PDB file of C-alpha atoms in Angstrom:
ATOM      1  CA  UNK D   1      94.984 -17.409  54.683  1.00  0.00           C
ATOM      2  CA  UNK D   2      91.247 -16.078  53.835  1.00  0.00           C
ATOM      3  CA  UNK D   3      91.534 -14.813  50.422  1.00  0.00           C
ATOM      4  CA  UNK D   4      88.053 -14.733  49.161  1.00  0.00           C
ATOM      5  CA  UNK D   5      84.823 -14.639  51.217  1.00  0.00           C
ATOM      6  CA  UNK D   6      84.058 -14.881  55.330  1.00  0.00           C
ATOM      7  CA  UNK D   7      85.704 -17.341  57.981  1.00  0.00           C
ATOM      8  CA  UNK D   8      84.634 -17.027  61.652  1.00  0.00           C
ATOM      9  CA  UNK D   9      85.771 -18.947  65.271  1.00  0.00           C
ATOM     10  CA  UNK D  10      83.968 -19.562  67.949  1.00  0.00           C
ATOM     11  CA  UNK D  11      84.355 -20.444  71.237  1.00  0.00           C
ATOM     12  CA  UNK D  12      82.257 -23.758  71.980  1.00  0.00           C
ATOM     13  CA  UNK D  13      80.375 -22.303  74.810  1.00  0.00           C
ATOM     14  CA  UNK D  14      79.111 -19.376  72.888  1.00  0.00           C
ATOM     15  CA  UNK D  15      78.503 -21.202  69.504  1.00  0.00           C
ATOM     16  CA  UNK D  16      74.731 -21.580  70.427  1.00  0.00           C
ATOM     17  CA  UNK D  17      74.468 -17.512  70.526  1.00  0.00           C
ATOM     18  CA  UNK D  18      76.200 -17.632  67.116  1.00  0.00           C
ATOM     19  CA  UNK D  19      73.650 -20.065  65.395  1.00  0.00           C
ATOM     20  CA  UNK D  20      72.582 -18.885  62.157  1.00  0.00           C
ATOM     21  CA  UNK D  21      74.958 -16.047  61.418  1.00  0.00           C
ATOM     22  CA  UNK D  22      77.086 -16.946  59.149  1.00  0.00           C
ATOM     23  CA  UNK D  23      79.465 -14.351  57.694  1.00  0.00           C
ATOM     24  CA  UNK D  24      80.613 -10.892  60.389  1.00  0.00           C
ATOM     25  CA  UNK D  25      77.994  -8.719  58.986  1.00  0.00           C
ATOM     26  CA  UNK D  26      75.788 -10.884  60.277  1.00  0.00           C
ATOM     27  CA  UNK D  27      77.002 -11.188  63.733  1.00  0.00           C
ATOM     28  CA  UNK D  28      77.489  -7.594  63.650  1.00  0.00           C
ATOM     29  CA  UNK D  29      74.456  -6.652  62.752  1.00  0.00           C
ATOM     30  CA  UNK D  30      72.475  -9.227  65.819  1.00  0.00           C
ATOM     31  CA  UNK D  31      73.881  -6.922  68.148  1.00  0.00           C
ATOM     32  CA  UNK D  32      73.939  -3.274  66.674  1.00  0.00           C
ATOM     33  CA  UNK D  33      77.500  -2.624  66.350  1.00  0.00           C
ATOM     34  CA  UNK D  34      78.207  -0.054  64.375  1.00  0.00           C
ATOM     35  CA  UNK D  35      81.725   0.056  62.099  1.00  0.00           C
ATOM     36  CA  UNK D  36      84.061   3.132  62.918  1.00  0.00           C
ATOM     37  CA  UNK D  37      83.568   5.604  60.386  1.00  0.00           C
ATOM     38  CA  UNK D  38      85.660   9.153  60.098  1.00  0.00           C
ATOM     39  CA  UNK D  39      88.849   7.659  59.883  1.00  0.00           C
ATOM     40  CA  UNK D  40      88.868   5.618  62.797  1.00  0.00           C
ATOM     41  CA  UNK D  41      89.122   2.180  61.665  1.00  0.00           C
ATOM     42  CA  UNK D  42      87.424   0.337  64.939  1.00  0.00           C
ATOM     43  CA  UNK D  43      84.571   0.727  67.521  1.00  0.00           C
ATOM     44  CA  UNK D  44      83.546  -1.517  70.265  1.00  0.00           C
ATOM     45  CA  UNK D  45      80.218  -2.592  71.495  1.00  0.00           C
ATOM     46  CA  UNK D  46      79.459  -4.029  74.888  1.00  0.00           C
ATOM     47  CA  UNK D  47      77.234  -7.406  74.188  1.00  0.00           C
ATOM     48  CA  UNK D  48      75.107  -8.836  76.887  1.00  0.00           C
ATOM     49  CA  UNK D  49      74.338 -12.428  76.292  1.00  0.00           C
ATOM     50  CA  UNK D  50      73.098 -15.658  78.822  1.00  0.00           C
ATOM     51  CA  UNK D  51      76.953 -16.916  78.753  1.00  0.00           C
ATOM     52  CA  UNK D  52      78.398 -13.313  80.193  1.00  0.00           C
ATOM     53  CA  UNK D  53      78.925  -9.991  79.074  1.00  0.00           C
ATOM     54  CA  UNK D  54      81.127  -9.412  76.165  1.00  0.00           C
ATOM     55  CA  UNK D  55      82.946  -6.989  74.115  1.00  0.00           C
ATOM     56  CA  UNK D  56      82.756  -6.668  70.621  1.00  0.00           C
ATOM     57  CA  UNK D  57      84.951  -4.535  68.389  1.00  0.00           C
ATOM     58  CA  UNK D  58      84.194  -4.508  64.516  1.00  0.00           C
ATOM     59  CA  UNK D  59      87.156  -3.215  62.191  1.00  0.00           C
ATOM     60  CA  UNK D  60      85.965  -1.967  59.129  1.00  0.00           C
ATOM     61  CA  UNK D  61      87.787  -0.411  55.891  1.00  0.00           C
ATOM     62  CA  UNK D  62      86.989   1.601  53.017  1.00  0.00           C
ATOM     63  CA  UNK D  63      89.443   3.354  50.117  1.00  0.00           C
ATOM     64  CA  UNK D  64      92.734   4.071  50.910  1.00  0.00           C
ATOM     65  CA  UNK D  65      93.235   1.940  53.902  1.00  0.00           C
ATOM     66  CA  UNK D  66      91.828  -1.373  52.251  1.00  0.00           C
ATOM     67  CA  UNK D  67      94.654  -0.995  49.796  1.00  0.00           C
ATOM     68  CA  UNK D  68      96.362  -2.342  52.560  1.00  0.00           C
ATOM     69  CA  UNK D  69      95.062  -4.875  53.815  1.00  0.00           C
ATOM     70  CA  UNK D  70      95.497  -6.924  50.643  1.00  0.00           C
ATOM     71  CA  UNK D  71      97.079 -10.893  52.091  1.00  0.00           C
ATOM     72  CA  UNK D  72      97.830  -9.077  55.311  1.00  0.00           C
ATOM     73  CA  UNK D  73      96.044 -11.251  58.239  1.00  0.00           C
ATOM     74  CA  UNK D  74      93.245  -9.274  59.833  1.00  0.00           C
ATOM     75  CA  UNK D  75      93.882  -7.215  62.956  1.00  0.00           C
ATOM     76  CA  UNK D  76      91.115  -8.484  64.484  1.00  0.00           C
ATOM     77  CA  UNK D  77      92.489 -11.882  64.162  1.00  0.00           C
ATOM     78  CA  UNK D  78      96.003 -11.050  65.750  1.00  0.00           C
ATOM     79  CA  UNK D  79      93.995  -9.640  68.608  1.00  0.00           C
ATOM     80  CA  UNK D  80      92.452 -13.135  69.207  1.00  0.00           C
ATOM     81  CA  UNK D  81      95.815 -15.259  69.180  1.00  0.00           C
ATOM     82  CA  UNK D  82      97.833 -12.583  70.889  1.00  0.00           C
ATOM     83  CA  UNK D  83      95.599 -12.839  73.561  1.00  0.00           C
ATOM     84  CA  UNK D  84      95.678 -16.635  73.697  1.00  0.00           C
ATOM     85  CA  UNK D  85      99.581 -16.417  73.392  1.00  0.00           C
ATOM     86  CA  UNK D  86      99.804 -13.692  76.264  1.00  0.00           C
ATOM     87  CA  UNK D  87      97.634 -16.061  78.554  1.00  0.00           C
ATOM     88  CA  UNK D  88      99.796 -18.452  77.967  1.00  0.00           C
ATOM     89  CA  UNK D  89     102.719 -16.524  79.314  1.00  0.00           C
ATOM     90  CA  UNK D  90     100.974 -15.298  82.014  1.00  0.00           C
ATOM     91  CA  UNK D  91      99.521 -12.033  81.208  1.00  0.00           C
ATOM     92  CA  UNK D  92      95.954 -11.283  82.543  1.00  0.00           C
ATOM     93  CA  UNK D  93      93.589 -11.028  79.588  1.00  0.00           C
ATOM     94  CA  UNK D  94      90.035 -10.841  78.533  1.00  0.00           C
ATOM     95  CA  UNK D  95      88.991 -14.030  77.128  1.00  0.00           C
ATOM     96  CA  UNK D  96      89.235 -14.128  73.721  1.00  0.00           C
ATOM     97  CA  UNK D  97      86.063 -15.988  72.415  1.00  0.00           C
ATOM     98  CA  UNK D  98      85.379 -15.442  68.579  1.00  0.00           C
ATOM     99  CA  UNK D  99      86.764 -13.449  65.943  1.00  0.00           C
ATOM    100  CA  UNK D 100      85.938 -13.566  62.146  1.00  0.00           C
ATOM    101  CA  UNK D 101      86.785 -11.768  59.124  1.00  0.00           C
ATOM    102  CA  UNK D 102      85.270 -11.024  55.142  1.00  0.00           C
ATOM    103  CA  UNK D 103      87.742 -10.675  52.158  1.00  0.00           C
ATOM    104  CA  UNK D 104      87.188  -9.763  48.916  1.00  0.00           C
ATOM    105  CA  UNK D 105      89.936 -11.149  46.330  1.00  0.00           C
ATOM    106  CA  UNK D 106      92.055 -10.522  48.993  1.00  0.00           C
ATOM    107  CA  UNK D 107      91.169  -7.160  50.279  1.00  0.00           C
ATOM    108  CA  UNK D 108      89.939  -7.194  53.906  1.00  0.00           C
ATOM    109  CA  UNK D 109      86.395  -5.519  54.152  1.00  0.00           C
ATOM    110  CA  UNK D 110      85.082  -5.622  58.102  1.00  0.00           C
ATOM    111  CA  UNK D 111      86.136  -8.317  60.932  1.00  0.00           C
ATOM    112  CA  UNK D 112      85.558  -8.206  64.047  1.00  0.00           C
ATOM    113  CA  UNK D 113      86.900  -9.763  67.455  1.00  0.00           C
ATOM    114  CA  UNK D 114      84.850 -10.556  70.289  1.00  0.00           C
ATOM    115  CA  UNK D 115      86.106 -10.654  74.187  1.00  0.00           C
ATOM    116  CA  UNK D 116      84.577 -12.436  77.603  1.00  0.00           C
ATOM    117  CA  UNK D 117      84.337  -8.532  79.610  1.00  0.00           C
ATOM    118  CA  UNK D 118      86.443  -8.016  83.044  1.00  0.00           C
ATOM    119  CA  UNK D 119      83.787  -7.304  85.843  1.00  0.00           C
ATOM    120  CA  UNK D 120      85.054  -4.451  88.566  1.00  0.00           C
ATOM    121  CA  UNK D 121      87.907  -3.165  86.489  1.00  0.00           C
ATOM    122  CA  UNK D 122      88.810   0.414  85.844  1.00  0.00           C
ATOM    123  CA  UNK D 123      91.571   1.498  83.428  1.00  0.00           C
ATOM    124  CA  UNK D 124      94.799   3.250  84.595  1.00  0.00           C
ATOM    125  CA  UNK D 125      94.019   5.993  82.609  1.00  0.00           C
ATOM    126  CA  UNK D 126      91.039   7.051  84.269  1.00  0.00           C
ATOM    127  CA  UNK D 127      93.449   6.379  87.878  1.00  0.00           C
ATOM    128  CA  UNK D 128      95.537   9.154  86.741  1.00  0.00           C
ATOM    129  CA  UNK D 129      92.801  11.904  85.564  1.00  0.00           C
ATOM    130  CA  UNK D 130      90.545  11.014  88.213  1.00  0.00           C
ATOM    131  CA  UNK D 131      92.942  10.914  91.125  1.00  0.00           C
ATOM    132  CA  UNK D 132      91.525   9.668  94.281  1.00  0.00           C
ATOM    133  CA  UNK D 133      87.776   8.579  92.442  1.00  0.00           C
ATOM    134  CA  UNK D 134      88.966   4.911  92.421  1.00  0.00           C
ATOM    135  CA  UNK D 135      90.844   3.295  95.407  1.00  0.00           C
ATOM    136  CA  UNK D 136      94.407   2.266  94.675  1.00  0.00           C
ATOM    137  CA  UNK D 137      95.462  -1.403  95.855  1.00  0.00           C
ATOM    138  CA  UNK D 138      97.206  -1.466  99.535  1.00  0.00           C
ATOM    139  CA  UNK D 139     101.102  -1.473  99.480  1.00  0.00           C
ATOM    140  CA  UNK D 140     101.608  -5.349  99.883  1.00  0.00           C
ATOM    141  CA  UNK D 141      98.886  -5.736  97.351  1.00  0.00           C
ATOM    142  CA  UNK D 142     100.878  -3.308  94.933  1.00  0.00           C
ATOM    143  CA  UNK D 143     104.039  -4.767  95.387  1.00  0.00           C
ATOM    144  CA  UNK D 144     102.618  -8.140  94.422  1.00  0.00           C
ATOM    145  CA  UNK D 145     100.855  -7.004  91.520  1.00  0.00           C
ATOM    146  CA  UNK D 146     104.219  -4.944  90.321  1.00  0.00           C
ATOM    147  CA  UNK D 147     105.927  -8.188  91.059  1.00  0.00           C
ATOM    148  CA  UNK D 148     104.156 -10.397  88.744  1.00  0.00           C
ATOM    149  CA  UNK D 149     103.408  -7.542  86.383  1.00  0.00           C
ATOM    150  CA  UNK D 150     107.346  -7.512  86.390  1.00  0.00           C
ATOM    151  CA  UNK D 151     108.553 -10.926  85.825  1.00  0.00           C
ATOM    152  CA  UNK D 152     105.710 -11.622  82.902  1.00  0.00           C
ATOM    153  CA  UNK D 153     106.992  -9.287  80.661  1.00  0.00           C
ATOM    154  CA  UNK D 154     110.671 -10.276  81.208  1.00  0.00           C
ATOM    155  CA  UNK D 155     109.289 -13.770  80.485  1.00  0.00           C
ATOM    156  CA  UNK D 156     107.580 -12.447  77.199  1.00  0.00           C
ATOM    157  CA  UNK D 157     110.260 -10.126  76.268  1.00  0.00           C
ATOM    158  CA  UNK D 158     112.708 -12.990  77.020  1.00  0.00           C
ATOM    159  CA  UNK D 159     110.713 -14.921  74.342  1.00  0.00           C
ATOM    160  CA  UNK D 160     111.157 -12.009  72.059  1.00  0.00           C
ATOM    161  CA  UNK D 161     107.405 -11.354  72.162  1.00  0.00           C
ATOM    162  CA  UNK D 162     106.579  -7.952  72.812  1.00  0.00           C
ATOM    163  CA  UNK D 163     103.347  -5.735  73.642  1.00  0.00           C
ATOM    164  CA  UNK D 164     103.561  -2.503  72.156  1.00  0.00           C
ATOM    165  CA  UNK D 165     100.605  -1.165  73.179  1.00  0.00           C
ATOM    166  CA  UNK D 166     101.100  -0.973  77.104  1.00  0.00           C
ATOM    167  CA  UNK D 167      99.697   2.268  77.932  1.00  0.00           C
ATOM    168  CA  UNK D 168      97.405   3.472  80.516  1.00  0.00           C
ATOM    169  CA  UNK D 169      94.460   3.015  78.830  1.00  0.00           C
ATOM    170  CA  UNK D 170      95.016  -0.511  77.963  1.00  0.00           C
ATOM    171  CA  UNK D 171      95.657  -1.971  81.358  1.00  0.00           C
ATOM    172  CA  UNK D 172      93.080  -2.492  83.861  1.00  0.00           C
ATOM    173  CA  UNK D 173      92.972  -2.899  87.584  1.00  0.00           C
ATOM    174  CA  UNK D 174      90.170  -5.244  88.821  1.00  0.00           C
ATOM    175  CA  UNK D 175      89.483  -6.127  91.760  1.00  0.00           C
ATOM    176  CA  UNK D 176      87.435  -9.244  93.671  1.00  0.00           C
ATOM    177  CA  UNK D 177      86.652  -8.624  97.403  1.00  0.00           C
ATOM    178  CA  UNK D 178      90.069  -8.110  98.863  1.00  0.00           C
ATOM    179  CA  UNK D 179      92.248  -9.473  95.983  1.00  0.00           C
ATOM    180  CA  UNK D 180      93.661  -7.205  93.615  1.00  0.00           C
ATOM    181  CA  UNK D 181      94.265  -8.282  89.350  1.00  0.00           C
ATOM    182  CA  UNK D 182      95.896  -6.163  86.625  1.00  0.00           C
ATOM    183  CA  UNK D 183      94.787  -6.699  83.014  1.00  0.00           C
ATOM    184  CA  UNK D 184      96.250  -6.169  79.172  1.00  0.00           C
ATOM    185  CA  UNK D 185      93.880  -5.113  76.822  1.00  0.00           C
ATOM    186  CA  UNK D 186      93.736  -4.364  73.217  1.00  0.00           C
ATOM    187  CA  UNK D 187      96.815  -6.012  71.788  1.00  0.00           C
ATOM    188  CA  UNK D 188      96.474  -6.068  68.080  1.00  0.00           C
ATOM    189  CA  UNK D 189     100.219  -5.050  67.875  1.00  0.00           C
ATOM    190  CA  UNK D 190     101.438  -7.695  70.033  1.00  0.00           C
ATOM    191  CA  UNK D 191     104.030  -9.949  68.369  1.00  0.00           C
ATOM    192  CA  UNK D 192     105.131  -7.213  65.538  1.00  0.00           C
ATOM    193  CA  UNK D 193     107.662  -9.022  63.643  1.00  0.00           C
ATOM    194  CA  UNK D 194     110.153  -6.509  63.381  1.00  0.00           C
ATOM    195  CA  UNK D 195     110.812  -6.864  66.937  1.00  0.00           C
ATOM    196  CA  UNK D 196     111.477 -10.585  66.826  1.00  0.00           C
ATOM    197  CA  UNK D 197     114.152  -9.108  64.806  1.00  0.00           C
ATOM    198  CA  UNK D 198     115.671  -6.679  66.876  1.00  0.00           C
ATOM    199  CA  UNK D 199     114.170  -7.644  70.127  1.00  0.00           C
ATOM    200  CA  UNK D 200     115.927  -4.689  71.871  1.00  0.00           C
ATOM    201  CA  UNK D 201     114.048  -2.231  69.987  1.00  0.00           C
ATOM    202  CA  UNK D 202     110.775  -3.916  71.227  1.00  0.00           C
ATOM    203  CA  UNK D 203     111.850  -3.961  75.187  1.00  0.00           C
ATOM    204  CA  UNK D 204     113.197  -0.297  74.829  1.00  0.00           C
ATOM    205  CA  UNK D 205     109.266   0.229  73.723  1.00  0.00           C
ATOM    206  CA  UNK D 206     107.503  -1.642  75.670  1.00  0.00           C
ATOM    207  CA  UNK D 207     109.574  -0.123  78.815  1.00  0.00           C
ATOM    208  CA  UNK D 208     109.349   3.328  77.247  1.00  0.00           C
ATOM    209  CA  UNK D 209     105.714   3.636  76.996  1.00  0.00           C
ATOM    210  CA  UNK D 210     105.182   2.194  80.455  1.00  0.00           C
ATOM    211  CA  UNK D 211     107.340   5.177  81.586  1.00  0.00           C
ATOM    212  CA  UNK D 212     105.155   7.768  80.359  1.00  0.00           C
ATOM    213  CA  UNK D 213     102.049   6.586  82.475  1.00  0.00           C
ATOM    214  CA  UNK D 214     104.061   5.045  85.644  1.00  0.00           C
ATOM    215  CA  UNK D 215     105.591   8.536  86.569  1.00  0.00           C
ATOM    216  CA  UNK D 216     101.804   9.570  87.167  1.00  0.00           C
ATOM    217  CA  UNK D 217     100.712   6.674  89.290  1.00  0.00           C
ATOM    218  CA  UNK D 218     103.444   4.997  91.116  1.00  0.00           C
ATOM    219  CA  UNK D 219     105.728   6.527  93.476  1.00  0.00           C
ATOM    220  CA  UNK D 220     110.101   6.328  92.487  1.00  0.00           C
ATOM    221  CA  UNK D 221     110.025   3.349  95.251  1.00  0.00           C
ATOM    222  CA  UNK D 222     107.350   1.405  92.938  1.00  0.00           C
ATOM    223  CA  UNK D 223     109.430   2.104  89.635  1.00  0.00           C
ATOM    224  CA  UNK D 224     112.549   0.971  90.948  1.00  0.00           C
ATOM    225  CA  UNK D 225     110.685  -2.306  92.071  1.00  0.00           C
ATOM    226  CA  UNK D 226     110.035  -2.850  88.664  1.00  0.00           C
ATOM    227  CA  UNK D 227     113.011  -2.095  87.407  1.00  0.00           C
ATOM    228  CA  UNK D 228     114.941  -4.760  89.646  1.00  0.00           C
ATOM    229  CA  UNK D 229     112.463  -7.034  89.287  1.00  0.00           C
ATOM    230  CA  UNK D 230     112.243  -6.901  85.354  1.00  0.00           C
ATOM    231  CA  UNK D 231     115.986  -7.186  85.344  1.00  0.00           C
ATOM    232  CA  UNK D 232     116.658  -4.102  83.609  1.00  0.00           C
ATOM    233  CA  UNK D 233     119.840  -2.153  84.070  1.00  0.00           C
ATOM    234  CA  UNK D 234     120.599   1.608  83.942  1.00  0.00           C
ATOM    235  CA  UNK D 235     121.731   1.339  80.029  1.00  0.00           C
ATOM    236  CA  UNK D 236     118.619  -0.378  79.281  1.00  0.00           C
ATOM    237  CA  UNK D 237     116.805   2.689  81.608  1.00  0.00           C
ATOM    238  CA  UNK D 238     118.309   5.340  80.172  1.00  0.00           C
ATOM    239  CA  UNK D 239     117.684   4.111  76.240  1.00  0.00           C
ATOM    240  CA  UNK D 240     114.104   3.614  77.503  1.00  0.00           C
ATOM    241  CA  UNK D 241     113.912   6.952  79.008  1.00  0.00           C
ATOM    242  CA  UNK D 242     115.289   8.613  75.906  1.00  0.00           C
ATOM    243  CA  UNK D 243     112.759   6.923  73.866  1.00  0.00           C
ATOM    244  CA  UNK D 244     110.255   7.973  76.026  1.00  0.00           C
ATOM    245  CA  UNK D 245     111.069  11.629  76.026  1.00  0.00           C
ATOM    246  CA  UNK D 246     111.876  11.416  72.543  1.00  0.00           C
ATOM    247  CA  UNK D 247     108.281  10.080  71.430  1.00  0.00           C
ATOM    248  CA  UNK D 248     105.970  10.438  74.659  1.00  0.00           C
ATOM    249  CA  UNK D 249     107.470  13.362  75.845  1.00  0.00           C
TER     250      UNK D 249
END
């Protein structure tokens, strides 16, 4: 681990947009990103470069909250292997493509995490307050997407590695001509320990804080596809949905 000064990783295809910069700050400030700032400890900047377009989201703490980031790895840099490890189980992902981070004796001062954008993609979120403003897939496209959407997460959860973060907002539905693609974003969380520990907490989570958003946007017929197709039983349901009313009610 980092303990003093900057480290950064690059893709190969994007190094030659990264020559010269050497530490974060530097790549932050090429492209005008500005840290959070009133106690929000992230903000994102779209980045339009000859490879693609890009996201870039700089993490940045002050006081208090760099207490705690003393030898504990960088968000940022979670974000960039949890997305590698949830492509490799076969979640749809933005394409991780650099991250880096600075330290000080320890103490994490701004890092930042860059991501390959998904073109034609609107979040779930914005499906549910917007009703009817963006077209939902056809049945046998939703079915298939539920499907796979379905059986990757039993595969991950199987693995005992777990999202945490699957809400609305953080899943996008993008769509090429006629074929239909649902996306994870912003995963810092993935992978907690704790739930590698007690894995059931993390599926009763993960399942939970689907709940909240899928009574809004799919019908009882689509939920119950998941379910079977997930594998989960009514105990597992019913500690989900008690979690869920408990927390997101």
């Amino acid at each position: 681990m980092l303990i003093h000064g900057a480290a950064m990783e690059v893709a190969p295809d994007l190094r030659p947009a990264f020559e010269g910069l050497a530490r974060p700050r530097d790549v932050i400030a090429k492209w005008g990103a500005q840290p959070a700032s009133g106690g929000v400890r992230s903000a994102v900047r779209e980045v339009t470069l000859p490879q693609g377009r890009f996201f870039l989201k700089v993490y940045a703490y002050s006081g208090p909250w760099r207490l705690r980031t003393l030898f504990i790895p960088a968000r940022a840099g979670r974000e960039f292997k949890n997305l590698e490890r949830m492509a490799a189980l076969g979640f749809r992902v933005p394409e991780p493509v650099a991250w880096g981070q600075e330290r000080t004796l320890g103490f994490l001062g701004i890092s930042f995490v860059m991501t390959r954008a998904i073109g034609n993609a609107v979040d779930l979120r914005a499906l549910i307050d917007q009703s009817g403003a963006s077209p939902l897939p056809p049945p046998g496209e939703r079915r298939r997407l539920i499907g796979e959407f379905a059986r990757t997460l039993r595969r991950a959860h199987e693995e005992r590695f777990f999202i945490h973060t699957l809400r609305a907002k953080n899943l996008l539905l993008g769509r090429e001509g006629e074929a239909w693609s649902l996306h994870v974003i912003d995963v810092p969380f993935a992978g907690i320990g704790r739930y590698r520990l007690f894995p059931g907490w993390g599926r009763v989570r993960d399942l939970a804080v689907l709940m909240k958003w899928a009574r809004q946007l799919l019908s009882r017929t689509d939920r119950m596809r998941f379910a079977r197709l997930y594998g989960a039983d009514r105990p597992l349901l019913q500690k989900a949905q008690a979690y869920q009313e408990r927390h997101y009610p």
